[in-house]
Short mmCIF file of N, CA and C and ligand atoms in Angstrom, two decimals:
data_model
loop_
_atom_site.label_atom_id
_atom_site.label_comp_id
_atom_site.label_asym_id
_atom_site.label_seq_id
_atom_site.Cartn_x
_atom_site.Cartn_y
_atom_site.Cartn_z
N MET A 27 91.34 93.98 112.88
CA MET A 27 91.59 94.98 111.79
C MET A 27 91.67 94.62 110.30
N ASP A 28 91.05 95.44 109.60
CA ASP A 28 90.80 94.86 107.97
C ASP A 28 91.59 95.93 107.03
N PRO A 29 92.73 95.59 106.98
CA PRO A 29 93.77 96.53 106.23
C PRO A 29 93.25 97.08 105.02
N GLN A 30 92.28 96.35 104.31
CA GLN A 30 91.97 96.81 102.90
C GLN A 30 90.83 98.03 103.40
N ARG A 31 90.10 97.76 104.39
CA ARG A 31 89.03 98.80 104.87
C ARG A 31 89.71 99.87 104.93
N LEU A 32 90.84 99.80 105.66
CA LEU A 32 91.47 101.30 106.04
C LEU A 32 92.38 101.47 105.01
N LYS A 33 92.94 101.01 103.89
CA LYS A 33 93.46 101.57 102.96
C LYS A 33 92.44 102.26 102.24
N ASP A 34 91.25 101.50 101.69
CA ASP A 34 90.00 102.41 101.36
C ASP A 34 89.59 103.66 101.55
N ASN A 35 89.56 103.55 102.77
CA ASN A 35 89.08 104.70 103.88
C ASN A 35 90.19 105.70 103.55
N PHE A 36 91.32 105.44 103.79
CA PHE A 36 92.33 106.50 103.74
C PHE A 36 92.28 107.30 102.30
N ALA A 37 92.40 106.46 101.47
CA ALA A 37 92.11 106.79 99.91
C ALA A 37 91.02 107.72 99.51
N LEU A 38 90.06 107.45 100.34
CA LEU A 38 88.65 108.50 100.15
C LEU A 38 89.07 109.59 100.87
N VAL A 39 89.75 109.87 101.97
CA VAL A 39 89.83 110.89 103.08
C VAL A 39 91.08 111.76 102.22
N ALA A 40 92.31 110.89 101.63
CA ALA A 40 93.42 111.47 101.10
C ALA A 40 93.16 112.42 99.52
N ALA A 41 91.81 112.06 99.16
CA ALA A 41 91.33 112.61 97.99
C ALA A 41 91.17 114.17 98.09
N HIS A 42 91.07 114.63 99.22
CA HIS A 42 90.65 115.89 99.71
C HIS A 42 91.99 116.80 99.83
N GLY A 43 93.10 115.95 99.78
CA GLY A 43 94.49 116.68 99.75
C GLY A 43 94.90 117.43 101.12
N ILE A 44 95.36 118.52 100.70
CA ILE A 44 95.99 119.41 101.75
C ILE A 44 94.89 119.61 102.96
N ASP A 45 93.53 119.91 102.47
CA ASP A 45 92.66 120.48 103.53
C ASP A 45 92.68 119.38 104.63
N VAL A 46 92.94 118.09 104.50
CA VAL A 46 92.88 117.02 105.52
C VAL A 46 93.97 117.52 106.41
N ALA A 47 95.37 117.86 105.93
CA ALA A 47 96.25 118.11 106.97
C ALA A 47 95.89 119.47 107.73
N GLU A 48 95.41 120.30 107.28
CA GLU A 48 94.80 121.61 107.59
C GLU A 48 93.73 121.39 108.81
N TYR A 49 92.94 120.59 108.31
CA TYR A 49 91.89 120.54 109.41
C TYR A 49 92.32 119.74 110.63
N PHE A 50 93.26 118.88 110.33
CA PHE A 50 94.05 117.66 111.58
C PHE A 50 94.69 119.12 112.45
N TYR A 51 95.56 119.60 111.98
CA TYR A 51 96.30 120.79 112.84
C TYR A 51 95.29 121.93 113.52
N ALA A 52 94.47 122.15 112.75
CA ALA A 52 93.28 123.12 113.48
C ALA A 52 92.68 122.60 114.40
N ASP A 53 92.33 121.29 114.47
CA ASP A 53 91.61 120.52 115.43
C ASP A 53 92.47 120.47 116.68
N LEU A 54 93.83 119.83 116.27
CA LEU A 54 94.82 119.53 117.30
C LEU A 54 95.01 120.75 118.30
N PHE A 55 95.38 121.80 117.64
CA PHE A 55 95.89 123.27 118.03
C PHE A 55 94.60 123.76 119.00
N GLU A 56 93.42 123.51 118.54
CA GLU A 56 92.28 124.17 119.15
C GLU A 56 92.08 123.40 120.68
N ARG A 57 92.14 121.95 120.23
CA ARG A 57 91.89 121.27 121.59
C ARG A 57 93.21 121.41 122.54
N ASN A 58 94.46 121.56 122.00
CA ASN A 58 95.69 121.64 122.55
C ASN A 58 96.44 122.63 122.20
N PRO A 59 96.02 124.16 122.63
CA PRO A 59 96.84 124.98 122.35
C PRO A 59 98.40 125.10 122.51
N SER A 60 98.81 124.36 123.58
CA SER A 60 100.16 124.57 124.19
C SER A 60 101.04 123.57 123.07
N TYR A 61 100.41 122.79 122.25
CA TYR A 61 101.08 122.03 121.39
C TYR A 61 101.64 122.95 120.17
N ARG A 62 101.20 124.09 119.89
CA ARG A 62 101.31 125.09 118.48
C ARG A 62 102.99 125.09 118.69
N SER A 63 103.60 125.43 119.93
CA SER A 63 104.96 126.12 119.77
C SER A 63 105.91 124.57 119.69
N LEU A 64 105.54 123.53 119.61
CA LEU A 64 106.04 122.46 119.08
C LEU A 64 106.67 122.46 117.83
N PHE A 65 105.94 123.32 117.01
CA PHE A 65 105.69 123.10 115.53
C PHE A 65 106.32 124.22 114.96
N PRO A 66 107.03 124.53 113.51
CA PRO A 66 107.18 125.68 113.11
C PRO A 66 106.26 126.89 112.78
N ALA A 67 106.85 127.99 112.64
CA ALA A 67 105.75 128.99 112.47
C ALA A 67 105.02 128.88 111.34
N SER A 68 105.79 128.26 109.98
CA SER A 68 104.87 128.03 108.86
C SER A 68 104.82 126.44 108.90
N MET A 69 103.44 126.23 108.70
CA MET A 69 103.04 124.67 108.95
C MET A 69 102.58 124.03 107.29
N ALA A 70 102.99 124.85 106.37
CA ALA A 70 103.01 124.44 104.97
C ALA A 70 103.79 123.09 104.94
N ARG A 71 104.89 122.96 105.22
CA ARG A 71 105.85 121.82 104.87
C ARG A 71 105.28 120.61 105.80
N GLN A 72 105.04 120.83 106.84
CA GLN A 72 104.56 120.03 108.00
C GLN A 72 103.35 119.19 107.35
N GLN A 73 102.64 120.10 106.86
CA GLN A 73 101.06 119.45 106.31
C GLN A 73 101.61 118.60 105.12
N GLN A 74 102.41 118.91 104.69
CA GLN A 74 102.66 117.86 103.65
C GLN A 74 103.70 116.57 104.01
N VAL A 75 104.40 116.72 104.76
CA VAL A 75 105.11 115.55 105.36
C VAL A 75 104.13 114.81 106.16
N LEU A 76 103.21 115.08 106.81
CA LEU A 76 102.27 114.51 107.61
C LEU A 76 101.51 113.49 106.79
N LEU A 77 101.06 114.38 105.56
CA LEU A 77 100.17 113.36 104.72
C LEU A 77 101.03 112.40 104.03
N GLU A 78 102.00 112.50 103.90
CA GLU A 78 103.10 111.62 103.14
C GLU A 78 103.49 110.40 103.90
N ALA A 79 103.65 110.75 105.21
CA ALA A 79 103.86 109.61 106.22
C ALA A 79 102.78 108.87 106.43
N LEU A 80 101.66 109.58 106.59
CA LEU A 80 100.22 108.72 106.84
C LEU A 80 99.99 107.63 105.60
N ALA A 81 100.38 108.32 104.67
CA ALA A 81 100.07 107.16 103.49
C ALA A 81 101.14 106.31 103.23
N GLN A 82 101.99 106.64 103.63
CA GLN A 82 103.41 105.48 103.65
C GLN A 82 102.87 104.39 104.61
N ILE A 83 102.50 104.82 105.87
CA ILE A 83 102.03 103.97 106.87
C ILE A 83 100.74 103.09 106.49
N VAL A 84 99.73 103.85 105.89
CA VAL A 84 98.83 102.99 105.38
C VAL A 84 99.11 102.02 104.19
N SER A 85 99.91 102.36 103.38
CA SER A 85 100.45 101.40 102.45
C SER A 85 101.17 100.39 102.95
N LEU A 86 101.80 100.37 103.96
CA LEU A 86 102.58 99.24 104.64
C LEU A 86 101.96 98.56 105.76
N VAL A 87 100.51 98.98 106.06
CA VAL A 87 99.73 98.39 107.24
C VAL A 87 99.62 96.85 107.16
N ASP A 88 99.79 96.20 106.07
CA ASP A 88 99.95 94.64 106.22
C ASP A 88 101.36 94.27 105.76
N ASP A 89 102.53 95.16 105.97
CA ASP A 89 103.63 94.60 105.57
C ASP A 89 104.57 95.04 107.01
N PRO A 90 104.21 94.30 108.16
CA PRO A 90 105.02 94.60 109.32
C PRO A 90 106.48 94.73 109.00
N GLU A 91 107.20 93.69 108.45
CA GLU A 91 108.69 93.98 108.21
C GLU A 91 109.07 95.48 108.03
N ARG A 92 108.25 96.15 106.95
CA ARG A 92 108.64 97.28 106.64
C ARG A 92 108.43 98.37 107.21
N LEU A 93 106.87 98.29 107.59
CA LEU A 93 106.05 99.18 108.69
C LEU A 93 107.02 99.35 110.00
N VAL A 94 107.67 98.43 110.31
CA VAL A 94 108.25 98.87 112.02
C VAL A 94 109.29 99.49 111.96
N PRO A 95 110.17 99.32 111.04
CA PRO A 95 111.61 100.09 111.31
C PRO A 95 111.06 101.49 110.64
N TYR A 96 110.10 101.71 109.92
CA TYR A 96 109.91 103.06 109.25
C TYR A 96 109.27 103.87 110.68
N VAL A 97 108.39 103.08 111.22
CA VAL A 97 107.64 104.01 112.45
C VAL A 97 108.74 104.20 113.49
N GLN A 98 109.70 103.22 113.72
CA GLN A 98 110.54 103.19 114.65
C GLN A 98 111.67 104.74 114.65
N GLY A 99 111.79 105.02 113.26
CA GLY A 99 112.64 105.98 112.94
C GLY A 99 111.99 107.29 113.22
N LEU A 100 110.64 107.16 113.11
CA LEU A 100 109.65 108.57 113.15
C LEU A 100 109.61 108.63 114.74
N GLY A 101 109.71 107.23 115.34
CA GLY A 101 109.52 107.73 117.06
C GLY A 101 110.82 108.29 117.38
N ARG A 102 112.08 107.77 116.99
CA ARG A 102 113.43 108.56 117.01
C ARG A 102 113.29 110.01 116.97
N SER A 103 113.14 110.23 115.83
CA SER A 103 113.19 111.77 115.23
C SER A 103 112.11 112.47 116.12
N HIS A 104 111.03 111.95 116.61
CA HIS A 104 110.07 112.72 117.42
C HIS A 104 110.71 113.04 118.60
N ALA A 105 111.46 112.00 119.63
CA ALA A 105 112.13 112.37 120.58
C ALA A 105 112.84 113.51 120.58
N GLY A 106 113.47 113.79 119.46
CA GLY A 106 114.39 115.10 119.25
C GLY A 106 113.35 116.60 119.01
N PHE A 107 112.20 116.22 118.71
CA PHE A 107 111.13 117.38 118.60
C PHE A 107 110.68 117.66 119.81
N GLY A 108 110.99 117.36 121.07
CA GLY A 108 110.34 117.61 122.40
C GLY A 108 108.81 116.87 122.70
N VAL A 109 108.61 116.08 121.56
CA VAL A 109 107.40 115.09 121.88
C VAL A 109 107.45 114.10 122.89
N THR A 110 106.30 114.00 123.84
CA THR A 110 106.25 112.91 124.78
C THR A 110 105.41 111.86 124.47
N PRO A 111 105.35 110.84 125.45
CA PRO A 111 104.10 109.78 125.39
C PRO A 111 102.75 110.66 125.53
N GLN A 112 102.78 111.63 126.43
CA GLN A 112 101.43 112.15 126.76
C GLN A 112 100.88 112.75 125.53
N HIS A 113 101.66 113.23 124.53
CA HIS A 113 101.13 113.93 123.43
C HIS A 113 100.39 113.09 122.52
N TYR A 114 100.61 111.62 122.45
CA TYR A 114 100.17 110.57 121.42
C TYR A 114 98.73 110.61 121.52
N PRO A 115 98.14 110.09 122.64
CA PRO A 115 96.66 110.17 122.67
C PRO A 115 96.06 111.22 122.03
N GLU A 116 96.47 112.64 122.55
CA GLU A 116 95.62 113.63 121.72
C GLU A 116 95.89 114.00 120.27
N VAL A 117 96.80 113.31 119.74
CA VAL A 117 96.97 113.60 118.23
C VAL A 117 96.30 112.33 117.48
N GLY A 118 96.21 111.35 118.20
CA GLY A 118 95.14 110.26 117.91
C GLY A 118 94.07 110.81 117.76
N ALA A 119 93.48 111.41 118.68
CA ALA A 119 92.04 111.89 118.78
C ALA A 119 91.86 113.13 117.66
N SER A 120 92.59 113.63 117.44
CA SER A 120 92.58 114.69 116.32
C SER A 120 92.46 113.98 115.09
N LEU A 121 93.52 112.86 114.81
CA LEU A 121 93.53 111.83 113.59
C LEU A 121 92.09 111.67 113.31
N VAL A 122 91.54 110.71 114.37
CA VAL A 122 90.29 110.07 114.17
C VAL A 122 89.21 111.02 113.91
N ALA A 123 89.37 112.18 114.26
CA ALA A 123 88.18 113.17 114.24
C ALA A 123 88.54 113.72 112.89
N THR A 124 89.69 113.93 112.21
CA THR A 124 89.63 114.30 110.95
C THR A 124 89.43 113.14 109.69
N LEU A 125 89.73 112.01 110.25
CA LEU A 125 89.43 110.92 109.01
C LEU A 125 87.69 110.74 109.11
N LYS A 126 87.16 110.89 110.24
CA LYS A 126 85.71 110.81 110.37
C LYS A 126 84.91 112.16 109.49
N TYR A 127 85.58 113.30 109.84
CA TYR A 127 85.10 114.40 109.09
C TYR A 127 85.14 114.18 107.56
N PHE A 128 86.07 113.84 106.95
CA PHE A 128 86.27 113.75 105.58
C PHE A 128 85.56 112.57 105.11
N SER A 129 85.22 111.25 105.80
CA SER A 129 84.84 110.29 105.52
C SER A 129 83.15 110.38 105.15
N GLY A 130 82.55 111.45 105.91
CA GLY A 130 81.16 111.64 105.95
C GLY A 130 80.35 110.52 105.87
N ASP A 131 79.57 110.16 105.17
CA ASP A 131 78.41 109.02 105.45
C ASP A 131 79.13 107.76 105.40
N ALA A 132 80.53 107.68 104.88
CA ALA A 132 81.37 106.60 104.71
C ALA A 132 81.55 106.20 105.93
N TRP A 133 81.68 106.88 106.88
CA TRP A 133 82.24 106.69 108.22
C TRP A 133 81.37 105.63 109.30
N THR A 134 82.08 104.59 109.62
CA THR A 134 81.29 103.65 110.37
C THR A 134 82.05 103.13 111.96
N ALA A 135 81.28 102.27 112.62
CA ALA A 135 81.88 102.14 114.05
C ALA A 135 83.23 101.15 113.88
N GLU A 136 82.70 100.25 112.70
CA GLU A 136 84.26 99.41 112.38
C GLU A 136 85.66 100.23 112.00
N LEU A 137 85.15 101.35 111.30
CA LEU A 137 86.44 101.96 110.79
C LEU A 137 86.83 102.56 112.19
N GLU A 138 86.37 103.24 112.99
CA GLU A 138 86.50 104.13 114.07
C GLU A 138 87.51 102.99 115.04
N LYS A 139 86.79 101.83 114.98
CA LYS A 139 87.98 100.93 115.75
C LYS A 139 89.21 100.55 114.88
N ASP A 140 89.11 100.29 113.88
CA ASP A 140 90.22 99.97 112.90
C ASP A 140 91.34 101.11 113.12
N TRP A 141 90.87 102.32 112.95
CA TRP A 141 91.85 103.35 113.12
C TRP A 141 92.44 103.72 114.47
N VAL A 142 91.65 103.60 115.31
CA VAL A 142 92.13 103.64 116.85
C VAL A 142 93.05 102.48 117.29
N GLU A 143 92.65 101.34 116.91
CA GLU A 143 93.84 100.28 116.74
C GLU A 143 94.97 100.26 115.96
N ALA A 144 95.00 100.79 114.74
CA ALA A 144 96.19 101.10 113.91
C ALA A 144 96.98 101.97 114.68
N TYR A 145 96.33 103.03 114.89
CA TYR A 145 96.99 104.30 115.43
C TYR A 145 97.64 103.92 117.06
N GLY A 146 97.12 103.05 117.73
CA GLY A 146 97.33 102.53 118.72
C GLY A 146 98.92 101.87 118.58
N VAL A 147 98.82 100.72 117.92
CA VAL A 147 100.19 100.38 117.36
C VAL A 147 101.07 101.14 116.89
N VAL A 148 100.90 101.96 116.34
CA VAL A 148 102.02 103.02 115.60
C VAL A 148 102.48 103.87 116.74
N ALA A 149 101.61 104.18 117.45
CA ALA A 149 102.22 105.07 118.70
C ALA A 149 102.97 104.38 119.80
N ASP A 150 102.68 103.13 120.01
CA ASP A 150 103.35 102.24 120.79
C ASP A 150 104.76 101.90 120.09
N VAL A 151 104.75 101.82 119.16
CA VAL A 151 106.13 101.58 118.30
C VAL A 151 107.25 102.58 118.50
N MET A 152 106.49 103.79 118.26
CA MET A 152 107.08 105.11 118.27
C MET A 152 107.61 105.60 119.55
N ILE A 153 106.57 105.47 120.51
CA ILE A 153 107.02 105.75 121.83
C ILE A 153 108.21 104.68 122.45
N LYS A 154 108.11 103.50 122.02
CA LYS A 154 109.16 102.65 122.59
C LYS A 154 110.59 102.92 121.99
N ALA A 155 110.62 103.18 120.52
CA ALA A 155 111.72 103.64 119.73
C ALA A 155 112.36 104.78 120.28
N ALA A 156 111.68 105.89 120.70
CA ALA A 156 112.20 106.90 121.19
C ALA A 156 112.61 106.75 122.62
N ASP A 157 112.26 106.02 123.50
CA ASP A 157 112.63 105.39 124.65
C ASP A 157 113.94 104.66 124.58
N GLU A 158 114.38 104.01 123.56
CA GLU A 158 115.65 103.12 123.41
C GLU A 158 116.44 103.84 122.75
N LYS A 159 116.53 105.13 122.46
CA LYS A 159 117.35 106.13 121.91
C LYS A 159 118.50 106.39 122.29
C1 HEM B 7 101.23 108.52 113.84
C2 HEM B 7 101.68 109.49 114.43
C3 HEM B 7 102.67 110.58 113.64
C4 HEM B 7 103.24 110.67 112.51
C5 HEM B 7 102.83 109.90 111.24
C6 HEM B 7 103.89 111.91 112.55
C7 HEM B 7 104.57 112.53 111.16
C8 HEM B 7 105.55 113.18 111.29
C9 HEM B 7 106.69 113.52 109.99
C10 HEM B 7 106.79 112.57 108.86
C11 HEM B 7 107.61 114.62 110.59
C12 HEM B 7 108.65 114.83 109.61
C13 HEM B 7 109.94 114.83 110.41
C14 HEM B 7 110.12 113.56 110.46
O1 HEM B 7 110.24 112.54 109.54
O2 HEM B 7 110.60 112.73 111.51
C15 HEM B 7 106.88 114.94 111.86
C16 HEM B 7 107.56 116.07 112.80
C17 HEM B 7 106.97 116.61 113.89
N1 HEM B 7 105.79 116.27 114.38
FE1 HEM B 7 104.74 114.27 114.05
N2 HEM B 7 104.00 112.48 113.77
C18 HEM B 7 103.11 111.73 114.52
C19 HEM B 7 103.04 112.00 115.93
C20 HEM B 7 103.33 113.01 116.33
C21 HEM B 7 102.74 113.36 117.75
C22 HEM B 7 102.39 112.62 118.75
C23 HEM B 7 103.45 114.79 118.02
C24 HEM B 7 103.09 115.38 119.03
C25 HEM B 7 102.49 116.65 119.49
C26 HEM B 7 103.98 115.30 116.71
C27 HEM B 7 104.69 116.43 116.47
C28 HEM B 7 105.78 116.69 115.58
C29 HEM B 7 106.42 117.63 115.59
C30 HEM B 7 106.77 118.78 116.87
C31 HEM B 7 107.29 117.75 114.54
C32 HEM B 7 108.57 118.58 114.19
C33 HEM B 7 108.02 119.85 113.47
C34 HEM B 7 109.44 120.58 112.83
O3 HEM B 7 110.05 121.13 113.73
O4 HEM B 7 109.77 120.85 111.57
N3 HEM B 7 104.07 114.26 116.00
N4 HEM B 7 105.75 114.38 112.15
#
């Protein structure tokens, strides 16, 4: 995985602002209508916190000593939201679809591989931390 490539791609995508989070949740709920009820009626705050968390994760992608505890905390809080390990691949699929959409012509097979790998690591750490709660 190339951390700088990931950071550059996220900067390109994040320049689209809140549209990114809107697209992500629309895609997630279209593919998985049952997930909607896990979230509050108003998604405005959730859209904001998702973007902030993604930005934080991407900024720490080459700093595992800080990234791991942050992601473990997220994993523990998610257990309390009724999130189970089965949800993670679906969220990953919508995340990658969203990144691809906003990257346009800049999207490459390498980027897809990097994101799938990075999301897989984050999901594993979140799931393990939730389990140890
Ligand atoms: C990379 C993976 C993920 C990231 C970065 C992320 C980020 C966040 C953040 C920052 C929050 C705000 C609360 C907190 O800080 O804990 C949150 C809440 C939440 N997330 Fe995630 N999340 C991820 C994966 C998932 C998955 C797999 C699901 C399953 C559908 C999910 C569903 C939820 C729900 C239901 C809430 C609570 C909404 C509420 O009641 O306010 N998240 N997420």
